[in-house]
mmCIF file of C-alpha atoms and ligand atoms in Angstrom:
data_model
loop_
_atom_site.group_PDB
_atom_site.id
_atom_site.type_symbol
_atom_site.label_atom_id
_atom_site.label_comp_id
_atom_site.label_asym_id
_atom_site.label_seq_id
_atom_site.Cartn_x
_atom_site.Cartn_y
_atom_site.Cartn_z
ATOM 1 C CA UNK I 1 71.119 116.043 114.868
ATOM 2 C CA UNK I 2 67.990 114.826 113.334
ATOM 3 C CA UNK I 3 67.271 111.967 112.603
ATOM 4 C CA UNK I 4 66.378 112.406 109.453
ATOM 5 C CA UNK I 5 70.234 113.344 109.103
ATOM 6 C CA UNK I 6 71.807 110.876 111.716
ATOM 7 C CA UNK I 7 69.838 107.588 109.286
ATOM 8 C CA UNK I 8 71.338 109.590 106.130
ATOM 9 C CA UNK I 9 74.655 109.284 107.349
ATOM 10 C CA UNK I 10 74.241 105.897 108.252
ATOM 11 C CA UNK I 11 73.483 104.739 105.425
ATOM 12 C CA UNK I 12 76.677 106.729 103.613
ATOM 13 C CA UNK I 13 79.253 104.920 106.160
ATOM 14 C CA UNK I 14 77.540 101.605 105.434
ATOM 15 C CA UNK I 15 78.064 102.245 101.512
ATOM 16 C CA UNK I 16 81.750 103.078 102.810
ATOM 17 C CA UNK I 17 82.071 100.108 104.104
ATOM 18 C CA UNK I 18 80.613 97.932 101.733
ATOM 19 C CA UNK I 19 83.228 99.479 99.247
ATOM 20 C CA UNK I 20 85.821 98.935 101.609
ATOM 21 C CA UNK I 21 84.910 95.777 102.197
ATOM 22 C CA UNK I 22 84.973 94.866 98.323
ATOM 23 C CA UNK I 23 88.819 96.396 97.990
ATOM 24 C CA UNK I 24 89.706 94.531 100.842
ATOM 25 C CA UNK I 25 89.139 91.273 98.723
ATOM 26 C CA UNK I 26 90.650 92.791 95.836
ATOM 27 C CA UNK I 27 93.801 93.092 97.290
ATOM 28 C CA UNK I 28 93.444 89.640 99.129
ATOM 29 C CA UNK I 29 93.279 88.197 95.542
ATOM 30 C CA UNK I 30 96.162 90.174 94.578
ATOM 31 C CA UNK I 31 98.227 89.524 97.236
ATOM 32 C CA UNK I 32 97.559 85.180 96.582
ATOM 33 C CA UNK I 33 98.450 85.884 92.737
ATOM 34 C CA UNK I 34 101.262 87.045 93.672
ATOM 35 C CA UNK I 35 102.689 84.608 96.580
ATOM 36 C CA UNK I 36 104.171 81.626 95.333
ATOM 37 C CA UNK I 37 102.937 80.071 99.053
ATOM 38 C CA UNK I 38 99.222 79.617 100.582
ATOM 39 C CA UNK I 39 98.329 82.518 102.334
ATOM 40 C CA UNK I 40 96.177 82.018 105.037
ATOM 41 C CA UNK I 41 93.585 84.698 106.061
ATOM 42 C CA UNK I 42 93.307 84.582 110.189
ATOM 43 C CA UNK I 43 90.546 86.984 112.295
ATOM 44 C CA UNK I 44 92.376 87.392 115.505
ATOM 45 C CA UNK I 45 90.702 88.581 118.800
ATOM 46 C CA UNK I 46 92.525 91.497 120.413
ATOM 47 C CA UNK I 47 91.628 90.799 123.843
ATOM 48 C CA UNK I 48 90.682 94.014 125.195
ATOM 49 C CA UNK I 49 87.667 94.040 127.282
ATOM 50 C CA UNK I 50 84.854 94.902 125.050
ATOM 51 C CA UNK I 51 86.265 95.485 122.101
ATOM 52 C CA UNK I 52 83.360 96.130 119.353
ATOM 53 C CA UNK I 53 85.484 95.693 116.683
ATOM 54 C CA UNK I 54 87.232 92.129 117.335
ATOM 55 C CA UNK I 55 87.630 89.446 115.767
ATOM 56 C CA UNK I 56 90.141 91.808 113.930
ATOM 57 C CA UNK I 57 91.403 91.129 110.004
ATOM 58 C CA UNK I 58 91.672 88.850 108.214
ATOM 59 C CA UNK I 59 95.306 89.601 108.676
ATOM 60 C CA UNK I 60 97.589 87.348 105.846
ATOM 61 C CA UNK I 61 99.736 84.514 107.444
ATOM 62 C CA UNK I 62 102.447 82.156 106.216
ATOM 63 C CA UNK I 63 102.492 78.092 107.834
ATOM 64 C CA UNK I 64 106.011 77.889 107.777
ATOM 65 C CA UNK I 65 108.197 75.226 109.360
ATOM 66 C CA UNK I 66 110.327 75.773 112.190
ATOM 67 C CA UNK I 67 112.173 73.387 114.498
ATOM 68 C CA UNK I 68 110.235 70.674 112.802
ATOM 69 C CA UNK I 69 106.812 72.581 113.683
ATOM 70 C CA UNK I 70 104.221 74.426 111.653
ATOM 71 C CA UNK I 71 104.266 78.046 112.350
ATOM 72 C CA UNK I 72 102.166 81.089 111.621
ATOM 73 C CA UNK I 73 104.031 83.464 110.543
ATOM 74 C CA UNK I 74 102.416 87.061 110.110
ATOM 75 C CA UNK I 75 102.623 89.338 107.068
ATOM 76 C CA UNK I 76 103.139 92.466 108.974
ATOM 77 C CA UNK I 77 105.032 95.534 109.489
ATOM 78 C CA UNK I 78 108.860 94.909 108.568
ATOM 79 C CA UNK I 79 108.273 91.449 107.062
ATOM 80 C CA UNK I 80 109.759 90.753 104.116
ATOM 81 C CA UNK I 81 109.172 87.928 101.139
ATOM 82 C CA UNK I 82 112.076 84.906 101.305
ATOM 83 C CA UNK I 83 112.762 83.412 97.858
ATOM 84 C CA UNK I 84 110.560 82.528 95.615
ATOM 85 C CA UNK I 85 108.725 85.130 95.098
ATOM 86 C CA UNK I 86 108.854 86.606 91.842
ATOM 87 C CA UNK I 87 107.834 90.324 92.325
ATOM 88 C CA UNK I 88 108.324 90.869 96.148
ATOM 89 C CA UNK I 89 108.095 94.698 95.768
ATOM 90 C CA UNK I 90 104.873 94.822 94.217
ATOM 91 C CA UNK I 91 103.890 92.102 96.828
ATOM 92 C CA UNK I 92 105.145 94.405 99.771
ATOM 93 C CA UNK I 93 103.088 97.468 98.161
ATOM 94 C CA UNK I 94 99.566 95.201 98.152
ATOM 95 C CA UNK I 95 100.344 94.159 101.384
ATOM 96 C CA UNK I 96 100.819 97.718 102.554
ATOM 97 C CA UNK I 97 97.508 99.126 100.669
ATOM 98 C CA UNK I 98 96.025 96.247 102.254
ATOM 99 C CA UNK I 99 96.758 97.192 105.995
ATOM 100 C CA UNK I 100 95.953 100.687 104.942
ATOM 101 C CA UNK I 101 92.513 99.563 104.055
ATOM 102 C CA UNK I 102 91.741 97.364 107.000
ATOM 103 C CA UNK I 103 93.115 100.227 109.103
ATOM 104 C CA UNK I 104 90.433 102.461 107.161
ATOM 105 C CA UNK I 105 87.049 99.527 107.913
ATOM 106 C CA UNK I 106 88.549 99.723 111.431
ATOM 107 C CA UNK I 107 88.344 103.481 111.995
ATOM 108 C CA UNK I 108 84.375 103.559 109.738
ATOM 109 C CA UNK I 109 83.264 100.738 112.411
ATOM 110 C CA UNK I 110 84.028 102.674 115.035
ATOM 111 C CA UNK I 111 82.080 105.856 113.385
ATOM 112 C CA UNK I 112 79.245 103.354 112.335
ATOM 113 C CA UNK I 113 78.906 102.285 116.080
ATOM 114 C CA UNK I 114 78.600 105.482 117.173
ATOM 115 C CA UNK I 115 75.881 106.639 114.582
ATOM 116 C CA UNK I 116 74.447 103.207 115.530
ATOM 117 C CA UNK I 117 74.089 104.694 119.155
ATOM 118 C CA UNK I 118 73.265 108.079 118.739
ATOM 119 C CA UNK I 119 70.445 106.669 116.240
ATOM 120 C CA UNK I 120 68.942 104.319 119.039
HETATM 121 ZN ZN1 LIG J 201 89.430 94.014 119.188
#
């Protein structure tokens, strides 16, 4: 691909990334509004060597007390809202959307890295 076309592709990917970031931010706000408990957004390292996408996330967590100690509870797949969540179904739907957006961003970051490598 000529470098001009590559630069254009890169710009398009960057615009798409900005759009995704905005939607992720919206979903984070929606999740916070539906949760009776504060949600903590944590970026985590996957531990893979030379991972270009680290840290990942941010992922949603709750702080829960277990055996007298505070622990992080990851709101991942299979997690069910406990009592107190007024619209648990809506919350789970927003959670699924958020996770799908995160996956899309990871894929996009990969394509961006490839385009940047090709340009340099
Ligand atoms: Zn990683």
